Coordinates of C-alpha atoms in Angstrom, one line a residue:
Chain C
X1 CA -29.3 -13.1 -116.0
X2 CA -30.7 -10.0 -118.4
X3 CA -34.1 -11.2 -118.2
X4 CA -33.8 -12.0 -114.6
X5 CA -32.4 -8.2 -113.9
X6 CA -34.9 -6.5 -115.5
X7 CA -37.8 -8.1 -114.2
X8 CA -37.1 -7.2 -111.1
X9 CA -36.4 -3.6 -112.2
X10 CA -40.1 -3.7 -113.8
X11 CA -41.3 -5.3 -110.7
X12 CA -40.4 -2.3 -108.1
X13 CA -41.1 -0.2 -110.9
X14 CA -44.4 -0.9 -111.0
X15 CA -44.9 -1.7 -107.6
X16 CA -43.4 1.6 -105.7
X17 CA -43.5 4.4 -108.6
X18 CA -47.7 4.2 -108.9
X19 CA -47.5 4.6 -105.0
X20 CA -44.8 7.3 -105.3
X21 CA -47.4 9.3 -107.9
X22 CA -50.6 8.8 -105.1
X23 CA -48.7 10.0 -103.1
X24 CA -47.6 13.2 -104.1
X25 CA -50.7 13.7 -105.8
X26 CA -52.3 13.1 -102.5
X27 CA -50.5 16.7 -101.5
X28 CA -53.8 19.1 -102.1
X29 CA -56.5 16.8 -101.4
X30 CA -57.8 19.0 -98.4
X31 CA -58.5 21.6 -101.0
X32 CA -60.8 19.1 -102.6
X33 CA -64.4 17.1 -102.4
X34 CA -65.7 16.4 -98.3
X35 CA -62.9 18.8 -97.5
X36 CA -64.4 22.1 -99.3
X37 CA -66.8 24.0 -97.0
X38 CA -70.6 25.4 -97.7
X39 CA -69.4 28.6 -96.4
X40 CA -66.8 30.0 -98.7
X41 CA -68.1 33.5 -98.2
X42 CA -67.6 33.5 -94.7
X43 CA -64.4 31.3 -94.3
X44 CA -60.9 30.8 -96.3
X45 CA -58.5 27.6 -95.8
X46 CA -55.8 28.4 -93.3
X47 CA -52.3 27.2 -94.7
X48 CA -52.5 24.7 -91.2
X49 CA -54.5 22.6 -93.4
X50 CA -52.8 19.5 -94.7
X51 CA -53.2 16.2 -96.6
X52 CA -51.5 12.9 -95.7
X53 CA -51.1 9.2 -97.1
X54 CA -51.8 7.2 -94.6
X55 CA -51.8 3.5 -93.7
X56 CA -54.7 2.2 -92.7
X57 CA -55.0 1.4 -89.3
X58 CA -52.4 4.0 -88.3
X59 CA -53.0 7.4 -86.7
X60 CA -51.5 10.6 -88.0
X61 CA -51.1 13.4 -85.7
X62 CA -51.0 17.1 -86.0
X63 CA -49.9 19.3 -83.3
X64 CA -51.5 22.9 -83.9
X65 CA -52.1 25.9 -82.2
X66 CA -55.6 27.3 -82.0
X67 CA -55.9 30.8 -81.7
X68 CA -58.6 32.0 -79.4
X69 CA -61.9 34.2 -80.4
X70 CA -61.5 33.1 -83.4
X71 CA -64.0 31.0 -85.1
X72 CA -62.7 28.0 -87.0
X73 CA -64.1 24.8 -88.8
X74 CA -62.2 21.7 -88.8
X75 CA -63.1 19.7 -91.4
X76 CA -61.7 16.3 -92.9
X77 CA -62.4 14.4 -96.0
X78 CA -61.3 10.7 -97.4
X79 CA -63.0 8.6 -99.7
X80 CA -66.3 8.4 -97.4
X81 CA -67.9 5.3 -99.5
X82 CA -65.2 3.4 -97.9
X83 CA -64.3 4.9 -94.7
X84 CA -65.2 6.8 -92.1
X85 CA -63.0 9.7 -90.9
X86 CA -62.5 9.7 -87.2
X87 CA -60.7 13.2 -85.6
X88 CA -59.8 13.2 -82.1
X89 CA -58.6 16.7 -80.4
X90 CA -56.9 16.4 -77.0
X91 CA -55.0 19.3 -75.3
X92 CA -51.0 18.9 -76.2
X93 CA -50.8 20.5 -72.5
X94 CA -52.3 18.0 -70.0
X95 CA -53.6 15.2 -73.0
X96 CA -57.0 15.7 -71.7
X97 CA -59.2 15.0 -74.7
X98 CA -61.5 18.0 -75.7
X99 CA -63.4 16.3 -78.6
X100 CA -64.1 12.9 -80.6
X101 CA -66.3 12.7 -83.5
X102 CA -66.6 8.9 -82.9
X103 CA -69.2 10.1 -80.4
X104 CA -70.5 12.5 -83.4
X105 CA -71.6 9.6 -85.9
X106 CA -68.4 10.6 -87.3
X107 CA -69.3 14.0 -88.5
X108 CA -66.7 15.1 -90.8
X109 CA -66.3 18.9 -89.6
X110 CA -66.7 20.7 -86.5
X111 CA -67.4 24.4 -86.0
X112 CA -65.3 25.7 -83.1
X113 CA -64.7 28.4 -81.4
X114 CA -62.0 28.4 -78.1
X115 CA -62.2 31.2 -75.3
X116 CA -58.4 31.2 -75.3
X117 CA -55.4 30.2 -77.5
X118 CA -53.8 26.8 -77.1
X119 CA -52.3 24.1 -78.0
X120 CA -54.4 21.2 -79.3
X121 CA -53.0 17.6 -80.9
X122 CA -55.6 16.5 -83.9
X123 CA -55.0 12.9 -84.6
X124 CA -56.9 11.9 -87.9
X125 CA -57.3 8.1 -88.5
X126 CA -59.5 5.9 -90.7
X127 CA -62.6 3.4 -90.3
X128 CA -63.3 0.7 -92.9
X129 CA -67.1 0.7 -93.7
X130 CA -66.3 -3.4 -94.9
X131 CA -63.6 -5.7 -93.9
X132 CA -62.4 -5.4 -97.6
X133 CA -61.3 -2.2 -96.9
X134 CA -59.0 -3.2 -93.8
X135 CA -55.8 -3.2 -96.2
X136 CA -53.9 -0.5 -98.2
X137 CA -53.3 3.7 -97.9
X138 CA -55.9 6.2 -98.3
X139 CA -55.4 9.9 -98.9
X140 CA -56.9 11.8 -96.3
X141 CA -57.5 15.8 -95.6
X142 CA -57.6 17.6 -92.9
X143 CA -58.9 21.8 -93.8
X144 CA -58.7 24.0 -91.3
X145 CA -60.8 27.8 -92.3
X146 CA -60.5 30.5 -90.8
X147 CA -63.5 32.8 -90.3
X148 CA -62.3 36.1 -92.7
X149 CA -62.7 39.3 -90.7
Chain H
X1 CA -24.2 -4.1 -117.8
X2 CA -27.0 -1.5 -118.1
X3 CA -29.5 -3.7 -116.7
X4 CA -27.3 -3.3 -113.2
X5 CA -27.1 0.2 -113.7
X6 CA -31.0 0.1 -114.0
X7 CA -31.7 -1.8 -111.3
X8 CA -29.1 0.2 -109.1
X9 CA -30.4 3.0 -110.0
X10 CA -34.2 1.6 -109.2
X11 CA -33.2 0.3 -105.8
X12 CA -32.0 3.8 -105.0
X13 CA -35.1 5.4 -106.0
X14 CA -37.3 3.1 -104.4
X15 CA -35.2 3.5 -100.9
X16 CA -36.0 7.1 -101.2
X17 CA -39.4 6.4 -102.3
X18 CA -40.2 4.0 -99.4
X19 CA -38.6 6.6 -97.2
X20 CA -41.1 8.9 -98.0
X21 CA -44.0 6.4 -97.9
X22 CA -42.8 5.1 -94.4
X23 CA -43.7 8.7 -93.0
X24 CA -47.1 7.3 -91.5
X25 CA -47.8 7.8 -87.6
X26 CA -45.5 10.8 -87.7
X27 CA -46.3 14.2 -85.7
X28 CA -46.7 17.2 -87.7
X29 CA -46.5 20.5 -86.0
X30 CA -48.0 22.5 -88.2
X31 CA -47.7 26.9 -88.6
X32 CA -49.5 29.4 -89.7
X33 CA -48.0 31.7 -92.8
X34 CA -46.3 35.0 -91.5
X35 CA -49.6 36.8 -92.7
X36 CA -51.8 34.9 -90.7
X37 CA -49.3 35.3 -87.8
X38 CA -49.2 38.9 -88.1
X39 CA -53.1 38.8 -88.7
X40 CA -53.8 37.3 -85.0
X41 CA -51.5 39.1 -83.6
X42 CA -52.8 42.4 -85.1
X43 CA -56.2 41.4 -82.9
X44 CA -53.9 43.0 -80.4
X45 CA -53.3 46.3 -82.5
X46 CA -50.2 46.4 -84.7
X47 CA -49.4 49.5 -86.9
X48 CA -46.6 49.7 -89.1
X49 CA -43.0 50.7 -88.4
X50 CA -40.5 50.4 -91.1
X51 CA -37.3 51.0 -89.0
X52 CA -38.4 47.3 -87.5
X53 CA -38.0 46.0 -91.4
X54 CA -35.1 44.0 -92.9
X55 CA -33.4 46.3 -95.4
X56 CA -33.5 45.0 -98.6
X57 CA -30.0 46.0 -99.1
X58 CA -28.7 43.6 -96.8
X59 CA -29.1 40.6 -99.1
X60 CA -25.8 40.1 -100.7
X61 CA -24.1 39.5 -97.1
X62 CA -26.3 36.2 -96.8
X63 CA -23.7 33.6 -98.4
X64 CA -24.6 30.4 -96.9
X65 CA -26.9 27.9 -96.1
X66 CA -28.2 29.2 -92.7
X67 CA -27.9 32.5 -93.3
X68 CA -29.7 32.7 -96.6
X69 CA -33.0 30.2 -95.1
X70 CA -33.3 32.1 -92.1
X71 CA -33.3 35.6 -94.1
X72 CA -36.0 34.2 -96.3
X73 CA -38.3 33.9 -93.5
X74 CA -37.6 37.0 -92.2
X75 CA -38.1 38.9 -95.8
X76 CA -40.9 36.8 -96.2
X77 CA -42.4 37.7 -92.7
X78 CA -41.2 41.6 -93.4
X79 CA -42.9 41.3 -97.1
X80 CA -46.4 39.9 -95.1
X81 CA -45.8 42.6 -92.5
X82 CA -46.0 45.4 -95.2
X83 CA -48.6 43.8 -97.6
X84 CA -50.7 43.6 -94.1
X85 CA -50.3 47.6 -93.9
X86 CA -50.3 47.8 -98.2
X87 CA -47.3 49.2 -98.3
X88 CA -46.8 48.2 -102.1
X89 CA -43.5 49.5 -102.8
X90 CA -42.5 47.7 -99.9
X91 CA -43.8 44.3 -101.4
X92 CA -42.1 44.8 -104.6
X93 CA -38.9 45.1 -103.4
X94 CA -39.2 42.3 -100.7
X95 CA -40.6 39.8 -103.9
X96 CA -37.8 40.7 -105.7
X97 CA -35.2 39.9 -102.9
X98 CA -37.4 36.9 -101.8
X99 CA -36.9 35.8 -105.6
X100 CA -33.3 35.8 -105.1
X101 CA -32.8 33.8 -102.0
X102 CA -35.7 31.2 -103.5
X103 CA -33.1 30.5 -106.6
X104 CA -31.2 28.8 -104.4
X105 CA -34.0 26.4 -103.4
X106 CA -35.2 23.7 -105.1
X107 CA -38.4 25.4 -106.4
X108 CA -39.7 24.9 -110.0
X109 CA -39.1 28.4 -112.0
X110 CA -42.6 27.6 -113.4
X111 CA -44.4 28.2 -109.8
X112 CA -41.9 31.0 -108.8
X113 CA -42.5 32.2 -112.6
X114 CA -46.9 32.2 -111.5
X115 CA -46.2 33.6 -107.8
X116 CA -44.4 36.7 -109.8
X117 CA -47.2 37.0 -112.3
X118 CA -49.9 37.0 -109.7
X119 CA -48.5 40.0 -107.7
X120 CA -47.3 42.2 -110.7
X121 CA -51.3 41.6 -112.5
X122 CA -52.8 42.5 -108.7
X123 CA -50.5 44.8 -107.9
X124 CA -53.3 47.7 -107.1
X125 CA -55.8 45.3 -105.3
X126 CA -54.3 45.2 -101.6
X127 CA -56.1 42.4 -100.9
X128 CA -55.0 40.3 -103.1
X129 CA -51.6 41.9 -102.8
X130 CA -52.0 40.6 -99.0
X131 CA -54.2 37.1 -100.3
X132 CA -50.7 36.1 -102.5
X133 CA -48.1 36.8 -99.6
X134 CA -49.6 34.2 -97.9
X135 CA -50.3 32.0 -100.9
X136 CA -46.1 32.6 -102.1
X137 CA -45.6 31.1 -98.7
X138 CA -47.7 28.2 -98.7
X139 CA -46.2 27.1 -101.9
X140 CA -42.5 27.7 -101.7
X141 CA -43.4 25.5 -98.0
X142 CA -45.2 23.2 -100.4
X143 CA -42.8 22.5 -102.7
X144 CA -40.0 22.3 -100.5
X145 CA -42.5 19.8 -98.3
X146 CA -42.7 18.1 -101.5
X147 CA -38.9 17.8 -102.8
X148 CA -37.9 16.8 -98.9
X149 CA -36.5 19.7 -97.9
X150 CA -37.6 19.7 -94.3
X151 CA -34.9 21.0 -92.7
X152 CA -34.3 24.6 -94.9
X153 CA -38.1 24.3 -93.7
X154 CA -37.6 24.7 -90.7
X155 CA -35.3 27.1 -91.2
X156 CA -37.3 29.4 -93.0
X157 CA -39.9 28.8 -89.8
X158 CA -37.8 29.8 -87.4
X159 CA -37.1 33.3 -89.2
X160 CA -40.6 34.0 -90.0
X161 CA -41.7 33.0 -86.2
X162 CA -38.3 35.2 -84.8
X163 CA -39.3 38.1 -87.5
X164 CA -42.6 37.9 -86.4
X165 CA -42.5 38.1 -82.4
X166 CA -39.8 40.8 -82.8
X167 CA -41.5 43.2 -84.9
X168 CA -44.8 42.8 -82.2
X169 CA -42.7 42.9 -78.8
X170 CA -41.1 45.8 -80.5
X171 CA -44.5 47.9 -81.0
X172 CA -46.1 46.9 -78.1
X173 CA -45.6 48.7 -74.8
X174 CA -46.3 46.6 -71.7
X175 CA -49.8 47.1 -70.0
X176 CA -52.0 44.9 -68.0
X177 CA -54.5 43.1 -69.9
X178 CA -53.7 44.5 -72.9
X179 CA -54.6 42.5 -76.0
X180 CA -51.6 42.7 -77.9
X181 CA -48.9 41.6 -74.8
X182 CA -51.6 38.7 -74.7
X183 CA -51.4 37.7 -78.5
X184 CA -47.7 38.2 -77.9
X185 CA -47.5 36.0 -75.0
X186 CA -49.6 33.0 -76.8
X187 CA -46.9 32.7 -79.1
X188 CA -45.5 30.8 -76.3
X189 CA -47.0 27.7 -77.9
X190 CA -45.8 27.9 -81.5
X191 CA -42.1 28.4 -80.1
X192 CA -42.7 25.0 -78.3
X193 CA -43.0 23.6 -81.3
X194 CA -40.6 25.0 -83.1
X195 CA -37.9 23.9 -80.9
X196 CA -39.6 20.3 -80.8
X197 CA -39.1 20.2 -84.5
X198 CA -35.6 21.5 -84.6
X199 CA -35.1 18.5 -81.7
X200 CA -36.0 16.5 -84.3
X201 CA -33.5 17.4 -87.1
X202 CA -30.4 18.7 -84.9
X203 CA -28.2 16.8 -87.1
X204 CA -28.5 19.0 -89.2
X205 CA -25.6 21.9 -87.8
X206 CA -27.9 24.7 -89.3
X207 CA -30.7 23.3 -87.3
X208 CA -28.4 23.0 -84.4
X209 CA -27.7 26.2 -84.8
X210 CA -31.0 28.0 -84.7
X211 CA -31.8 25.5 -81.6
X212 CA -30.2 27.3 -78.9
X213 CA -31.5 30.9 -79.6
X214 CA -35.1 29.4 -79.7
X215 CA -34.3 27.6 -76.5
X216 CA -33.9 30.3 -74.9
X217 CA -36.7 32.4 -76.2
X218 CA -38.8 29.3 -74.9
X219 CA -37.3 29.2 -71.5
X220 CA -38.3 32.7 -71.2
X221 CA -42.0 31.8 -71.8
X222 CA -41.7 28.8 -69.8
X223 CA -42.3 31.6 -67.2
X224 CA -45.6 33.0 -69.1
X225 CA -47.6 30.5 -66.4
X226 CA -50.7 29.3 -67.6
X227 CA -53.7 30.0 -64.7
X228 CA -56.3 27.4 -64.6
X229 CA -59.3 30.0 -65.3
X230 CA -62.8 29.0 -65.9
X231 CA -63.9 25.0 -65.7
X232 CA -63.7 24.0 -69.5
X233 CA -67.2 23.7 -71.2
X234 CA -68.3 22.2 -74.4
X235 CA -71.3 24.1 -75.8
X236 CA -73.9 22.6 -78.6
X237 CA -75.3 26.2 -80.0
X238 CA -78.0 26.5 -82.1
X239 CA -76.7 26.6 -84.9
X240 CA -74.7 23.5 -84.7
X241 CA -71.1 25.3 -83.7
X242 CA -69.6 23.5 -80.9
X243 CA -68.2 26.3 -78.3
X244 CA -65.6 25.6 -75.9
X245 CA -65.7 28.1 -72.9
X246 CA -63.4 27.9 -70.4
X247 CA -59.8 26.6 -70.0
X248 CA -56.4 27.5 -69.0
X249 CA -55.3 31.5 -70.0
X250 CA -51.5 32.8 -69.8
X251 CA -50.6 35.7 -68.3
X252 CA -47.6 37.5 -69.2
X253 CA -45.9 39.6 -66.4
X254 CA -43.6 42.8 -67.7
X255 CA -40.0 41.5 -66.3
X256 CA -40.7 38.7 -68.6
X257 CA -42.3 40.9 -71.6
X258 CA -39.3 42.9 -71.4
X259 CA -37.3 39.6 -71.0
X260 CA -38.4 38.4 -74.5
X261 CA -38.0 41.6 -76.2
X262 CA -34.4 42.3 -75.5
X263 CA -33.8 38.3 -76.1
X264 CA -35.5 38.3 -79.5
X265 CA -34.4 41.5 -80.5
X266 CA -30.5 40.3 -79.7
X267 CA -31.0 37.4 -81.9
X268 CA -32.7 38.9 -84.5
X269 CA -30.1 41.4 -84.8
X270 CA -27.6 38.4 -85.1
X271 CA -29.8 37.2 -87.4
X272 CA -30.3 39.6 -90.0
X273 CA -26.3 40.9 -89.7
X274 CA -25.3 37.5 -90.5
X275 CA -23.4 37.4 -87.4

């Protein structure tokens, strides 16, 4: 019954903790890697930047307003040997969509600038390069920078 | 015997672990420190006022929960306010209250212990006085973020954002087409989703709490009407940016400018008198 007990102890031990660590660890990935920009002298990381653990297959959505006149660059990052990073922006308003980088050979970033302030919904997802791939979580980041004044 | 124990006591980690984990294909509405806030909306001209601050002074009356959380963000707006303007002294005192009400978060002494260290060893470079308001504020959301804390979150979001809006409507004197009415009225958007992530965790009676004054501060800029404008664009420049021209504007009339300002203003005061 002992043995029995504690092997399934070790079992979700093993099992959830290691995913509980990723996870967390996960936290400040935007501030890392595909997610850093080239233009660090002209641009700081807004605090709407964010990482997230994500399924993949899923979708995770942020909704975030964009300030207008001011220049921005959305950029997000995963582990780009395996995956490709696909960001869709559609207006939280009418759900028209504004922007898909699936049409961009999945770019990673995008400099953008809006005319007026409003609200946007960016929905970051996934794309296995190989069917291996198809299974599992993946950290992804999405940094949002702000052009300094 | 202590093999149940472990195992209980595995099972009820793991439910909270898989709780966390189970989070994909959630919506994230996502906001901007105070000192960015105040930063956009200073596009529209914003000087400094200290009669619109917080007093320090007024800490010890914030007992509870709700009171405390909500405080916090408005300090922590207040202490973005004045680092925005370098008003040093200002900062120092606002730190040390902020220090206070963060004790009674679930915040690692180590990071409040760095935050501290930071400001006090650039205490004479304003811009980094200004650089670490908004970095304190990212991490205490961080950690909280981190340790599950969503709802005082929110909480602390909903002061910030009320601070905020009431320090602007209450410098700003209503003209057509002026820039800082129209920052003011854009905010429309941020309280939208603010009250959709307070819908979200009204169980919680703080939340619930909070969820009617910011209902009604968005029902007031349900009336800001969006006009259609230009015929959105998508531009490929030169260099590579991708410009969007175009798209819907708001337009803020002065009933409900003035609307908002004696609103926010009324709650605010509730607010901050722990009423």
């Amino acid at each position: 019954m002992k043995i029995k007990v504690l092997t399934i102890a070790i079992f979700l031990f093993l099992i959830l903790v290691p995913e509980y660590i990723i996870a967390q660890e996960c936290t400040n990935y935007h501030k890392t890697g595909d997610c850093q920009t080239q233009y660090k002298d002209r641009y700081r990381l807004s605090s709407l930047s964010k990482s997230y653990y994500l399924q993949v297959g899923k979708t995770v959505k942020y909704e975030v307003v964009l300030y207008g006149e001011y220049e921005i660059i959305i950029q997000c990052c995963t582990n780009m040997d395996k995956y490709n990073i696909r960001f869709k922006i559609t207006s939280s308003d009418n759900g028209n969509e504004i922007y898909d980088n699936k049409y961009n050979d999945y770019l990673n970033n995008l400099n953008l600038l809006l005319d007026h302030t409003e609200l946007m919904s960016i929905e970051v997802s996934v794309e296995p390069k190989k069917k291996k791939y198809e299974q599992g979580k993946v950290c992804i980041g999405m940094a949002i920078y702000n052009e300094k004044e | 015997m202590i093999y149940k124990r472990l195992l209980l006591i595995l099972i009820f980690s793991a439910t909270s672990i898989l709780s966390y984990s189970q989070q994909t294909g959630e919506v994230y509405y996502l906001y901007p420190t105070p000192g960015e806030l105040i930063e956009v909306i200073d596009n529209g001209d914003l000087s400094f006022k200290k009669d619109l601050l917080n007093p320090e002074e007024n800490l010890p009356s914030y007992i509870d929960t709700k009171s405390r959380n909500l405080n916090l963000g408005i300090y922590m707006a207040d202490m973005a306010y004045s680092a925005f303007f370098s008003k040093r002294t200002k900062v120092m005192g606002y730190l040390e209250v902020i220090g206070k009400l963060s004790n009674y978060l679930l915040i690692s002494s180590q990071i409040k212990q760095n935050l501290v260290n930071d400001f006090t060893n650039n205490i004479d470079n304003f811009d980094s006085i200004y650089h670490f308001t908004n970095v304190y504020y990212y991490e205490i959301m961080n950690e909280l973020e981190k340790n599950n804390n969503t709802n005082i979150m929110t909480l602390i979001i909903a002061g910030a954002y009320i601070e905020c809006i009431y320090i602007a409507t209450n410098l700003a004197e209503y003209e057509n087409n002026s820039a800082l009415i129209q920052k003011i009225a854009e905010q429309k958007f941020a309280f939208v989703n603010l009250v959709k992530t307070c819908e979200l965790r009204k169980t919680n009676r703080n939340i619930a709490a909070i969820l009617n004054p910011l209902i009604e501060i968005q029902t007031i800029y349900n009336n800001v009407k969006m006009t259609e404008g230009t015929k959105r664009q998508m531009i490929r420049t030169n260099d590579g940016k991708i410009r969007f021209t175009g798209g819907p504007k708001l337009k803020m009339e002065k009933a409900e400018f003035l609307k908002l300002q004696k609103s926010i203003t009324r709650i605010r005061t509730e607010i901050v008198n722990n009423k």
